[in-house]
Amino acid sequence: MDLRLEVFLKVVEKKNFSKAAEALHMTQPAVSQYIRSLEELTGVKLLERTNKYVRLNKAGEIVYHHAIEIKELYTKMNHLLEDLTHKASGSIAIGASYTFGEYLLPRIIAEAKEQYPDIKPTVTIGNTTTIAALVLSHQLDVGIVEGHFKEVPELKTEPFAEDRMVVVACADHVLTRQQKSITMPDLIKETWILRELGSGTREAAENVFKQFSMSPQSIMHFSSTQPIKAMIEAGMGISLLSEWAIQKELRYGDLKILNIKEMPYTRDFSIVTRSPFQTKALSAFLDLLRRHRGLNDFKIR
C-alpha cells in the first residue's frame, strides 16, 4: 500500500502530526512531507491545519473514505496470497445484525475457533442496513443479517435460515391470561416497544402493521433488543421479537408469547458477501455457517 496513504490515515486517526509521527516511528518533518506529496499527487489540500487541530476538509473526506477501502483490499490481497501455501488462518471481519449477532453468532464463532484455532475473528454488531453497507465498502468480509436492505449488484446474498417473529408481553399482562385467540387489530391501543428504523426487527414490525392496516397509537423505540425485553418485563408494553431472542425469558417465565391467530410472522436470515476471492479463513467460516443452514441444530434447550 502507498506509504503516503498510510501516513495520511494515521494523521487523521491521531488528529495530530506529532502523534502520528510517533506512532509511525518517523520524524514530524517526514510525516509533513508525505502529506505534502499526497496533496501534490491529488492536486488539492486534504487537511485543515491550525496550532490546535488537524481535520479533514471535503476533499480529505473523499480521500479518507477510499483510503480505508484501499487498505482493506490490500490486506485481503496479502491474505489471499498467503493462503496459496498456508492453512486456514488469519483475520476475518464478521458483521451481524443484532438478533443473530447477540443470540446465535457466539456459538458459531466458538465452534469456528475450535476447528480452526489460527483464525482470528473480529465481530461488528449493527442493524441490517449498517452491516450491509460495511460489507459493500470492504470493511467486513461477511455479514449475517435479517430482513431486507437496499440490494446492489456488488453484494451476493445467500438465504441462510428462517426466523420466527412473535408478539410478547410480560407474564402477568392481561392479554397473556386471555384464553381465546387475539387478533392483531386488538393490539392497536397497546404501547409497542420496537427497534430503531433500519433494523431488520423494526422492518418486520412495520410489515406486520402494514399487513393488518394498523397504526399503533403509542410506539417507543430502542437501539438494541435487551432494553426492549427489560421494558416488556416491567409491564411497559408489548413487542414483536424473534423467538431466538427470547428463549431464556420464555424458559424462566419472564415473558409470554401472546396467542395471536395470525402469528408467527417469518423472515429470513441471509449471508452477505462481496469479494469473489475468499481467504481460506473466510471460506472455512462460510462452510461452517452453511453446515448450520436452517439452524435446526441450534434450538436452545
PDB file of C-alpha atoms in Angstrom:
ATOM      1  CA  MET A   1       0.000   0.000   0.000  1.00  0.00           C
ATOM      2  CA  ASP A   2       1.208   3.528  -0.842  1.00  0.00           C
ATOM      3  CA  LEU A   3       3.059   4.830   2.223  1.00  0.00           C
ATOM      4  CA  ARG A   4       1.569   8.283   1.652  1.00  0.00           C
ATOM      5  CA  LEU A   5      -1.906   6.874   2.239  1.00  0.00           C
ATOM      6  CA  GLU A   6      -0.759   5.040   5.374  1.00  0.00           C
ATOM      7  CA  VAL A   7       0.694   8.250   6.779  1.00  0.00           C
ATOM      8  CA  PHE A   8      -2.457  10.165   5.828  1.00  0.00           C
ATOM      9  CA  LEU A   9      -4.693   7.634   7.612  1.00  0.00           C
ATOM     10  CA  LYS A  10      -2.539   7.775  10.732  1.00  0.00           C
ATOM     11  CA  VAL A  11      -2.637  11.606  10.827  1.00  0.00           C
ATOM     12  CA  VAL A  12      -6.441  11.500  10.531  1.00  0.00           C
ATOM     13  CA  GLU A  13      -6.641   8.851  13.260  1.00  0.00           C
ATOM     14  CA  LYS A  14      -4.366  10.757  15.680  1.00  0.00           C
ATOM     15  CA  LYS A  15      -5.611  14.248  14.652  1.00  0.00           C
ATOM     16  CA  ASN A  16      -2.045  15.417  15.223  1.00  0.00           C
ATOM     17  CA  PHE A  17       1.176  15.326  13.175  1.00  0.00           C
ATOM     18  CA  SER A  18       3.457  14.723  16.173  1.00  0.00           C
ATOM     19  CA  LYS A  19       1.377  11.809  17.497  1.00  0.00           C
ATOM     20  CA  ALA A  20       1.167  10.313  14.010  1.00  0.00           C
ATOM     21  CA  ALA A  21       4.940  10.589  13.629  1.00  0.00           C
ATOM     22  CA  GLU A  22       5.451   8.864  16.981  1.00  0.00           C
ATOM     23  CA  ALA A  23       3.070   6.026  16.051  1.00  0.00           C
ATOM     24  CA  LEU A  24       4.773   5.544  12.685  1.00  0.00           C
ATOM     25  CA  HIS A  25       8.318   5.841  14.156  1.00  0.00           C
ATOM     26  CA  MET A  26       9.040   8.799  11.871  1.00  0.00           C
ATOM     27  CA  THR A  27      10.059  12.392  12.358  1.00  0.00           C
ATOM     28  CA  GLN A  28       7.367  15.044  12.164  1.00  0.00           C
ATOM     29  CA  PRO A  29       9.017  16.681   9.084  1.00  0.00           C
ATOM     30  CA  ALA A  30       8.885  13.301   7.330  1.00  0.00           C
ATOM     31  CA  VAL A  31       5.149  12.987   8.071  1.00  0.00           C
ATOM     32  CA  SER A  32       4.591  16.523   6.770  1.00  0.00           C
ATOM     33  CA  GLN A  33       6.500  15.673   3.592  1.00  0.00           C
ATOM     34  CA  TYR A  34       4.379  12.586   2.934  1.00  0.00           C
ATOM     35  CA  ILE A  35       1.190  14.627   3.365  1.00  0.00           C
ATOM     36  CA  ARG A  36       2.501  17.343   1.013  1.00  0.00           C
ATOM     37  CA  SER A  37       3.408  14.674  -1.537  1.00  0.00           C
ATOM     38  CA  LEU A  38      -0.098  13.184  -1.357  1.00  0.00           C
ATOM     39  CA  GLU A  39      -1.670  16.621  -1.753  1.00  0.00           C
ATOM     40  CA  GLU A  40       0.550  17.293  -4.774  1.00  0.00           C
ATOM     41  CA  LEU A  41      -0.475  13.933  -6.239  1.00  0.00           C
ATOM     42  CA  THR A  42      -4.201  14.639  -5.792  1.00  0.00           C
ATOM     43  CA  GLY A  43      -3.884  18.323  -6.683  1.00  0.00           C
ATOM     44  CA  VAL A  44      -5.918  19.503  -3.680  1.00  0.00           C
ATOM     45  CA  LYS A  45      -5.442  20.259   0.007  1.00  0.00           C
ATOM     46  CA  LEU A  46      -6.740  17.429   2.182  1.00  0.00           C
ATOM     47  CA  LEU A  47      -6.334  18.719   5.726  1.00  0.00           C
ATOM     48  CA  GLU A  48      -7.214  21.889   7.606  1.00  0.00           C
ATOM     49  CA  ARG A  49      -4.321  22.618   9.988  1.00  0.00           C
ATOM     50  CA  THR A  50      -4.022  25.039  12.894  1.00  0.00           C
ATOM     51  CA  ASN A  51      -1.992  25.062  16.098  1.00  0.00           C
ATOM     52  CA  LYS A  52      -4.920  23.374  17.878  1.00  0.00           C
ATOM     53  CA  TYR A  53      -6.201  20.761  15.443  1.00  0.00           C
ATOM     54  CA  VAL A  54      -5.823  18.806  12.217  1.00  0.00           C
ATOM     55  CA  ARG A  55      -9.062  17.862  10.491  1.00  0.00           C
ATOM     56  CA  LEU A  56     -10.347  16.707   7.120  1.00  0.00           C
ATOM     57  CA  ASN A  57     -11.800  19.088   4.575  1.00  0.00           C
ATOM     58  CA  LYS A  58     -14.264  17.897   1.929  1.00  0.00           C
ATOM     59  CA  ALA A  59     -11.548  16.615  -0.402  1.00  0.00           C
ATOM     60  CA  GLY A  60      -9.860  14.934   2.555  1.00  0.00           C
ATOM     61  CA  GLU A  61     -13.092  13.118   3.457  1.00  0.00           C
ATOM     62  CA  ILE A  62     -13.252  11.679  -0.063  1.00  0.00           C
ATOM     63  CA  VAL A  63      -9.632  10.500   0.034  1.00  0.00           C
ATOM     64  CA  TYR A  64     -10.044   9.124   3.567  1.00  0.00           C
ATOM     65  CA  HIS A  65     -13.155   7.105   2.602  1.00  0.00           C
ATOM     66  CA  HIS A  66     -11.384   5.472  -0.345  1.00  0.00           C
ATOM     67  CA  ALA A  67      -8.082   5.059   1.501  1.00  0.00           C
ATOM     68  CA  ILE A  68      -9.889   2.903   4.075  1.00  0.00           C
ATOM     69  CA  GLU A  69     -11.227   0.697   1.258  1.00  0.00           C
ATOM     70  CA  ILE A  70      -7.768   0.507  -0.356  1.00  0.00           C
ATOM     71  CA  LYS A  71      -6.236  -0.560   2.957  1.00  0.00           C
ATOM     72  CA  GLU A  72      -8.857  -3.285   3.428  1.00  0.00           C
ATOM     73  CA  LEU A  73      -8.375  -4.551  -0.142  1.00  0.00           C
ATOM     74  CA  TYR A  74      -4.584  -4.527   0.240  1.00  0.00           C
ATOM     75  CA  THR A  75      -4.824  -6.552   3.447  1.00  0.00           C
ATOM     76  CA  LYS A  76      -7.225  -9.001   1.805  1.00  0.00           C
ATOM     77  CA  MET A  77      -4.894  -9.372  -1.207  1.00  0.00           C
ATOM     78  CA  ASN A  78      -2.000 -10.306   1.076  1.00  0.00           C
ATOM     79  CA  HIS A  79      -4.130 -12.845   2.924  1.00  0.00           C
ATOM     80  CA  LEU A  80      -5.185 -14.440  -0.377  1.00  0.00           C
ATOM     81  CA  LEU A  81      -1.575 -14.713  -1.487  1.00  0.00           C
ATOM     82  CA  GLU A  82      -0.557 -16.239   1.841  1.00  0.00           C
ATOM     83  CA  ASP A  83      -3.400 -18.737   1.521  1.00  0.00           C
ATOM     84  CA  LEU A  84      -1.822 -20.251  -1.576  1.00  0.00           C
ATOM     85  CA  THR A  85       0.645 -22.081   0.653  1.00  0.00           C
ATOM     86  CA  HIS A  86      -0.836 -21.993   4.149  1.00  0.00           C
ATOM     87  CA  LYS A  87      -3.794 -23.496   6.009  1.00  0.00           C
ATOM     88  CA  ALA A  88      -6.855 -21.526   7.098  1.00  0.00           C
ATOM     89  CA  SER A  89      -5.590 -18.772   9.360  1.00  0.00           C
ATOM     90  CA  GLY A  90      -5.645 -15.043   9.843  1.00  0.00           C
ATOM     91  CA  SER A  91      -8.315 -12.462  10.496  1.00  0.00           C
ATOM     92  CA  ILE A  92     -11.973 -12.494   9.429  1.00  0.00           C
ATOM     93  CA  ALA A  93     -14.104  -9.397   9.840  1.00  0.00           C
ATOM     94  CA  ILE A  94     -17.604 -10.662  10.609  1.00  0.00           C
ATOM     95  CA  GLY A  95     -20.686  -8.491  10.860  1.00  0.00           C
ATOM     96  CA  ALA A  96     -24.106  -9.454  12.138  1.00  0.00           C
ATOM     97  CA  SER A  97     -27.406  -7.777  12.804  1.00  0.00           C
ATOM     98  CA  TYR A  98     -28.452  -7.692  16.441  1.00  0.00           C
ATOM     99  CA  THR A  99     -30.657 -10.775  16.683  1.00  0.00           C
ATOM    100  CA  PHE A 100     -28.177 -13.097  15.012  1.00  0.00           C
ATOM    101  CA  GLY A 101     -25.107 -11.411  16.462  1.00  0.00           C
ATOM    102  CA  GLU A 102     -26.281 -11.431  20.072  1.00  0.00           C
ATOM    103  CA  TYR A 103     -28.054 -14.794  20.275  1.00  0.00           C
ATOM    104  CA  LEU A 104     -26.567 -17.161  17.665  1.00  0.00           C
ATOM    105  CA  LEU A 105     -23.192 -15.941  16.405  1.00  0.00           C
ATOM    106  CA  PRO A 106     -21.241 -16.540  19.666  1.00  0.00           C
ATOM    107  CA  ARG A 107     -21.875 -20.295  19.428  1.00  0.00           C
ATOM    108  CA  ILE A 108     -20.801 -20.381  15.780  1.00  0.00           C
ATOM    109  CA  ILE A 109     -17.611 -18.446  16.472  1.00  0.00           C
ATOM    110  CA  ALA A 110     -16.779 -20.777  19.375  1.00  0.00           C
ATOM    111  CA  GLU A 111     -17.133 -23.733  17.011  1.00  0.00           C
ATOM    112  CA  ALA A 112     -15.013 -21.980  14.368  1.00  0.00           C
ATOM    113  CA  LYS A 113     -12.228 -21.348  16.885  1.00  0.00           C
ATOM    114  CA  GLU A 114     -12.328 -24.969  17.989  1.00  0.00           C
ATOM    115  CA  GLN A 115     -11.998 -26.257  14.426  1.00  0.00           C
ATOM    116  CA  TYR A 116      -9.666 -23.535  13.117  1.00  0.00           C
ATOM    117  CA  PRO A 117      -7.618 -22.233  16.055  1.00  0.00           C
ATOM    118  CA  ASP A 118      -5.485 -19.984  13.837  1.00  0.00           C
ATOM    119  CA  ILE A 119      -8.481 -17.985  12.632  1.00  0.00           C
ATOM    120  CA  LYS A 120      -8.811 -14.591  14.332  1.00  0.00           C
ATOM    121  CA  PRO A 121     -12.403 -13.343  14.066  1.00  0.00           C
ATOM    122  CA  THR A 122     -13.427  -9.775  14.833  1.00  0.00           C
ATOM    123  CA  VAL A 123     -17.127  -9.030  15.174  1.00  0.00           C
ATOM    124  CA  THR A 124     -19.198  -5.934  14.460  1.00  0.00           C
ATOM    125  CA  ILE A 125     -22.819  -5.849  15.616  1.00  0.00           C
ATOM    126  CA  GLY A 126     -25.171  -3.349  13.994  1.00  0.00           C
ATOM    127  CA  ASN A 127     -28.522  -3.052  12.307  1.00  0.00           C
ATOM    128  CA  THR A 128     -29.092  -4.716   8.940  1.00  0.00           C
ATOM    129  CA  THR A 129     -28.539  -1.560   6.885  1.00  0.00           C
ATOM    130  CA  THR A 130     -25.239  -0.777   8.618  1.00  0.00           C
ATOM    131  CA  ILE A 131     -23.822  -4.303   8.243  1.00  0.00           C
ATOM    132  CA  ALA A 132     -24.694  -4.475   4.529  1.00  0.00           C
ATOM    133  CA  ALA A 133     -23.011  -1.097   3.953  1.00  0.00           C
ATOM    134  CA  LEU A 134     -19.827  -2.233   5.753  1.00  0.00           C
ATOM    135  CA  VAL A 135     -19.636  -5.380   3.612  1.00  0.00           C
ATOM    136  CA  LEU A 136     -20.125  -3.249   0.496  1.00  0.00           C
ATOM    137  CA  SER A 137     -17.246  -0.942   1.492  1.00  0.00           C
ATOM    138  CA  HIS A 138     -14.903  -3.913   2.186  1.00  0.00           C
ATOM    139  CA  GLN A 139     -14.757  -3.154   5.913  1.00  0.00           C
ATOM    140  CA  LEU A 140     -16.377  -6.531   6.650  1.00  0.00           C
ATOM    141  CA  ASP A 141     -15.688  -9.851   4.925  1.00  0.00           C
ATOM    142  CA  VAL A 142     -19.122 -11.309   5.633  1.00  0.00           C
ATOM    143  CA  GLY A 143     -22.401 -10.207   7.174  1.00  0.00           C
ATOM    144  CA  ILE A 144     -25.320 -12.220   8.567  1.00  0.00           C
ATOM    145  CA  VAL A 145     -28.457 -10.105   8.541  1.00  0.00           C
ATOM    146  CA  GLU A 146     -32.202 -10.355   8.854  1.00  0.00           C
ATOM    147  CA  GLY A 147     -34.863  -8.674   6.767  1.00  0.00           C
ATOM    148  CA  HIS A 148     -34.181  -6.664   3.641  1.00  0.00           C
ATOM    149  CA  PHE A 149     -31.799  -3.904   2.660  1.00  0.00           C
ATOM    150  CA  LYS A 150     -31.012  -1.959  -0.493  1.00  0.00           C
ATOM    151  CA  GLU A 151     -29.507  -4.621  -2.726  1.00  0.00           C
ATOM    152  CA  VAL A 152     -26.734  -3.722  -5.164  1.00  0.00           C
ATOM    153  CA  PRO A 153     -25.061  -5.913  -7.814  1.00  0.00           C
ATOM    154  CA  GLU A 154     -21.756  -5.966  -5.919  1.00  0.00           C
ATOM    155  CA  LEU A 155     -23.294  -7.807  -2.960  1.00  0.00           C
ATOM    156  CA  LYS A 156     -24.023 -11.518  -3.013  1.00  0.00           C
ATOM    157  CA  THR A 157     -26.965 -12.504  -0.798  1.00  0.00           C
ATOM    158  CA  GLU A 158     -27.473 -16.118   0.216  1.00  0.00           C
ATOM    159  CA  PRO A 159     -30.559 -17.347   2.150  1.00  0.00           C
ATOM    160  CA  PHE A 160     -29.460 -18.957   5.394  1.00  0.00           C
ATOM    161  CA  ALA A 161     -32.302 -19.650   7.834  1.00  0.00           C
ATOM    162  CA  GLU A 162     -35.857 -18.720   8.750  1.00  0.00           C
ATOM    163  CA  ASP A 163     -36.616 -16.590  11.794  1.00  0.00           C
ATOM    164  CA  ARG A 164     -39.992 -16.742  13.539  1.00  0.00           C
ATOM    165  CA  MET A 165     -41.278 -13.454  14.962  1.00  0.00           C
ATOM    166  CA  VAL A 166     -43.838 -13.442  17.784  1.00  0.00           C
ATOM    167  CA  VAL A 167     -45.666 -10.836  19.862  1.00  0.00           C
ATOM    168  CA  VAL A 168     -44.616 -10.947  23.514  1.00  0.00           C
ATOM    169  CA  ALA A 169     -45.773  -9.392  26.786  1.00  0.00           C
ATOM    170  CA  CYS A 170     -44.845  -9.692  30.458  1.00  0.00           C
ATOM    171  CA  ALA A 171     -46.008 -12.778  32.342  1.00  0.00           C
ATOM    172  CA  ASP A 172     -48.841 -11.019  34.210  1.00  0.00           C
ATOM    173  CA  HIS A 173     -50.130  -8.914  31.308  1.00  0.00           C
ATOM    174  CA  VAL A 174     -53.908  -9.104  30.990  1.00  0.00           C
ATOM    175  CA  LEU A 175     -53.583 -10.410  27.416  1.00  0.00           C
ATOM    176  CA  THR A 176     -51.470 -13.408  28.482  1.00  0.00           C
ATOM    177  CA  ARG A 177     -54.366 -14.677  30.589  1.00  0.00           C
ATOM    178  CA  GLN A 178     -56.858 -14.400  27.738  1.00  0.00           C
ATOM    179  CA  GLN A 179     -57.975 -17.858  26.666  1.00  0.00           C
ATOM    180  CA  LYS A 180     -59.385 -17.009  23.258  1.00  0.00           C
ATOM    181  CA  SER A 181     -57.053 -16.070  20.467  1.00  0.00           C
ATOM    182  CA  ILE A 182     -56.295 -12.395  19.923  1.00  0.00           C
ATOM    183  CA  THR A 183     -56.226 -10.608  16.573  1.00  0.00           C
ATOM    184  CA  MET A 184     -53.605  -8.058  15.620  1.00  0.00           C
ATOM    185  CA  PRO A 185     -56.135  -5.167  15.463  1.00  0.00           C
ATOM    186  CA  ASP A 186     -56.932  -5.890  19.149  1.00  0.00           C
ATOM    187  CA  LEU A 187     -53.428  -4.593  19.951  1.00  0.00           C
ATOM    188  CA  ILE A 188     -53.701  -1.160  18.356  1.00  0.00           C
ATOM    189  CA  LYS A 189     -54.095   0.609  21.724  1.00  0.00           C
ATOM    190  CA  GLU A 190     -51.116  -1.153  23.321  1.00  0.00           C
ATOM    191  CA  THR A 191     -47.742   0.540  23.679  1.00  0.00           C
ATOM    192  CA  TRP A 192     -45.368  -1.095  21.209  1.00  0.00           C
ATOM    193  CA  ILE A 193     -41.679  -1.145  22.159  1.00  0.00           C
ATOM    194  CA  LEU A 194     -39.688  -1.522  18.964  1.00  0.00           C
ATOM    195  CA  ARG A 195     -36.194  -1.416  17.493  1.00  0.00           C
ATOM    196  CA  GLU A 196     -34.926   1.642  15.609  1.00  0.00           C
ATOM    197  CA  LEU A 197     -35.568   2.309  11.925  1.00  0.00           C
ATOM    198  CA  GLY A 198     -33.028   0.481   9.759  1.00  0.00           C
ATOM    199  CA  SER A 199     -33.056  -2.709  11.840  1.00  0.00           C
ATOM    200  CA  GLY A 200     -34.463  -5.950  10.448  1.00  0.00           C
ATOM    201  CA  THR A 201     -36.636  -6.401  13.548  1.00  0.00           C
ATOM    202  CA  ARG A 202     -38.203  -2.955  13.083  1.00  0.00           C
ATOM    203  CA  GLU A 203     -38.790  -3.736   9.405  1.00  0.00           C
ATOM    204  CA  ALA A 204     -40.649  -6.909  10.428  1.00  0.00           C
ATOM    205  CA  ALA A 205     -42.884  -4.930  12.799  1.00  0.00           C
ATOM    206  CA  GLU A 206     -43.640  -2.330  10.128  1.00  0.00           C
ATOM    207  CA  ASN A 207     -44.534  -5.121   7.685  1.00  0.00           C
ATOM    208  CA  VAL A 208     -46.932  -6.658  10.209  1.00  0.00           C
ATOM    209  CA  PHE A 209     -48.602  -3.300  10.861  1.00  0.00           C
ATOM    210  CA  LYS A 210     -48.975  -2.745   7.125  1.00  0.00           C
ATOM    211  CA  GLN A 211     -50.343  -6.263   6.586  1.00  0.00           C
ATOM    212  CA  PHE A 212     -53.140  -5.651   9.089  1.00  0.00           C
ATOM    213  CA  SER A 213     -53.676  -1.980   8.200  1.00  0.00           C
ATOM    214  CA  MET A 214     -52.991  -0.923  11.768  1.00  0.00           C
ATOM    215  CA  SER A 215     -51.205   2.093  13.190  1.00  0.00           C
ATOM    216  CA  PRO A 216     -50.356   1.712  16.906  1.00  0.00           C
ATOM    217  CA  GLN A 217     -51.256   4.751  18.984  1.00  0.00           C
ATOM    218  CA  SER A 218     -48.067   4.581  21.062  1.00  0.00           C
ATOM    219  CA  ILE A 219     -44.570   3.484  19.985  1.00  0.00           C
ATOM    220  CA  MET A 220     -41.273   3.559  21.897  1.00  0.00           C
ATOM    221  CA  HIS A 221     -38.019   2.526  20.229  1.00  0.00           C
ATOM    222  CA  PHE A 222     -34.590   1.342  21.368  1.00  0.00           C
ATOM    223  CA  SER A 223     -31.358   0.559  19.531  1.00  0.00           C
ATOM    224  CA  SER A 224     -30.997  -2.995  20.853  1.00  0.00           C
ATOM    225  CA  THR A 225     -33.164  -5.895  21.973  1.00  0.00           C
ATOM    226  CA  GLN A 226     -32.035  -6.176  25.614  1.00  0.00           C
ATOM    227  CA  PRO A 227     -33.649  -2.921  26.851  1.00  0.00           C
ATOM    228  CA  ILE A 228     -36.791  -3.788  24.907  1.00  0.00           C
ATOM    229  CA  LYS A 229     -37.082  -7.068  26.816  1.00  0.00           C
ATOM    230  CA  ALA A 230     -36.450  -5.274  30.099  1.00  0.00           C
ATOM    231  CA  MET A 231     -39.201  -2.761  29.345  1.00  0.00           C
ATOM    232  CA  ILE A 232     -41.652  -5.533  28.478  1.00  0.00           C
ATOM    233  CA  GLU A 233     -40.805  -7.444  31.661  1.00  0.00           C
ATOM    234  CA  ALA A 234     -41.529  -4.233  33.587  1.00  0.00           C
ATOM    235  CA  GLY A 235     -45.011  -4.121  32.062  1.00  0.00           C
ATOM    236  CA  MET A 236     -44.353  -1.073  29.896  1.00  0.00           C
ATOM    237  CA  GLY A 237     -45.692  -2.544  26.664  1.00  0.00           C
ATOM    238  CA  ILE A 238     -45.504  -5.339  24.110  1.00  0.00           C
ATOM    239  CA  SER A 239     -43.243  -6.058  21.163  1.00  0.00           C
ATOM    240  CA  LEU A 240     -42.613  -8.186  18.099  1.00  0.00           C
ATOM    241  CA  LEU A 241     -39.376 -10.128  18.660  1.00  0.00           C
ATOM    242  CA  SER A 242     -37.504 -13.087  17.263  1.00  0.00           C
ATOM    243  CA  GLU A 243     -38.060 -16.372  19.095  1.00  0.00           C
ATOM    244  CA  TRP A 244     -34.261 -16.700  19.165  1.00  0.00           C
ATOM    245  CA  ALA A 245     -34.026 -13.520  21.257  1.00  0.00           C
ATOM    246  CA  ILE A 246     -36.426 -14.628  23.993  1.00  0.00           C
ATOM    247  CA  GLN A 247     -35.510 -18.267  24.654  1.00  0.00           C
ATOM    248  CA  LYS A 248     -34.149 -17.630  28.142  1.00  0.00           C
ATOM    249  CA  GLU A 249     -37.077 -15.365  29.153  1.00  0.00           C
ATOM    250  CA  LEU A 250     -39.596 -17.944  27.949  1.00  0.00           C
ATOM    251  CA  ARG A 251     -37.808 -20.700  29.859  1.00  0.00           C
ATOM    252  CA  TYR A 252     -37.928 -18.728  33.121  1.00  0.00           C
ATOM    253  CA  GLY A 253     -41.431 -17.389  32.546  1.00  0.00           C
ATOM    254  CA  ASP A 254     -40.455 -13.705  32.414  1.00  0.00           C
ATOM    255  CA  LEU A 255     -42.094 -13.215  29.013  1.00  0.00           C
ATOM    256  CA  LYS A 256     -45.054 -14.876  27.341  1.00  0.00           C
ATOM    257  CA  ILE A 257     -45.964 -15.245  23.682  1.00  0.00           C
ATOM    258  CA  LEU A 258     -49.423 -13.844  23.025  1.00  0.00           C
ATOM    259  CA  ASN A 259     -51.914 -16.213  21.425  1.00  0.00           C
ATOM    260  CA  ILE A 260     -52.480 -14.357  18.163  1.00  0.00           C
ATOM    261  CA  LYS A 261     -54.020 -16.414  15.384  1.00  0.00           C
ATOM    262  CA  GLU A 262     -52.204 -14.529  12.603  1.00  0.00           C
ATOM    263  CA  MET A 263     -48.785 -15.208  14.125  1.00  0.00           C
ATOM    264  CA  PRO A 264     -45.942 -16.090  13.896  1.00  0.00           C
ATOM    265  CA  TYR A 265     -44.533 -13.818  11.210  1.00  0.00           C
ATOM    266  CA  THR A 266     -41.469 -15.234   9.464  1.00  0.00           C
ATOM    267  CA  ARG A 267     -38.457 -13.552   7.891  1.00  0.00           C
ATOM    268  CA  ASP A 268     -35.101 -14.742   6.603  1.00  0.00           C
ATOM    269  CA  PHE A 269     -31.551 -14.614   7.859  1.00  0.00           C
ATOM    270  CA  SER A 270     -29.156 -14.084   4.936  1.00  0.00           C
ATOM    271  CA  ILE A 271     -25.400 -14.319   4.406  1.00  0.00           C
ATOM    272  CA  VAL A 272     -23.971 -11.262   2.625  1.00  0.00           C
ATOM    273  CA  THR A 273     -20.546 -11.187   0.965  1.00  0.00           C
ATOM    274  CA  ARG A 274     -18.876  -9.078  -1.695  1.00  0.00           C
ATOM    275  CA  SER A 275     -15.484 -10.243  -2.938  1.00  0.00           C
ATOM    276  CA  PRO A 276     -15.432 -13.232  -5.348  1.00  0.00           C
ATOM    277  CA  PHE A 277     -11.985 -14.068  -3.914  1.00  0.00           C
ATOM    278  CA  GLN A 278     -12.043 -15.547  -0.431  1.00  0.00           C
ATOM    279  CA  THR A 279      -9.237 -16.262   2.004  1.00  0.00           C
ATOM    280  CA  LYS A 280      -9.044 -19.791   3.342  1.00  0.00           C
ATOM    281  CA  ALA A 281     -10.140 -18.443   6.712  1.00  0.00           C
ATOM    282  CA  LEU A 282     -13.274 -16.838   5.258  1.00  0.00           C
ATOM    283  CA  SER A 283     -14.027 -19.867   3.089  1.00  0.00           C
ATOM    284  CA  ALA A 284     -13.751 -22.174   6.114  1.00  0.00           C
ATOM    285  CA  PHE A 285     -16.043 -19.929   8.167  1.00  0.00           C
ATOM    286  CA  LEU A 286     -18.646 -19.793   5.373  1.00  0.00           C
ATOM    287  CA  ASP A 287     -18.544 -23.580   5.034  1.00  0.00           C
ATOM    288  CA  LEU A 288     -19.172 -23.880   8.771  1.00  0.00           C
ATOM    289  CA  LEU A 289     -22.088 -21.445   8.542  1.00  0.00           C
ATOM    290  CA  ARG A 290     -23.639 -23.419   5.696  1.00  0.00           C
ATOM    291  CA  ARG A 291     -23.411 -26.637   7.701  1.00  0.00           C
ATOM    292  CA  HIS A 292     -25.799 -24.965  10.150  1.00  0.00           C
ATOM    293  CA  ARG A 293     -28.172 -23.779   7.420  1.00  0.00           C
ATOM    294  CA  GLY A 294     -31.667 -23.634   8.889  1.00  0.00           C
ATOM    295  CA  LEU A 295     -30.252 -23.549  12.449  1.00  0.00           C
ATOM    296  CA  ASN A 296     -32.234 -26.673  13.310  1.00  0.00           C
ATOM    297  CA  ASP A 297     -29.367 -27.922  15.471  1.00  0.00           C
ATOM    298  CA  PHE A 298     -29.232 -24.604  17.362  1.00  0.00           C
ATOM    299  CA  LYS A 299     -32.526 -24.871  19.184  1.00  0.00           C
ATOM    300  CA  ILE A 300     -31.957 -23.647  22.715  1.00  0.00           C
ATOM    301  CA  ARG A 301     -32.980 -26.284  25.236  1.00  0.00           C
TER     302      ARG A 301
END
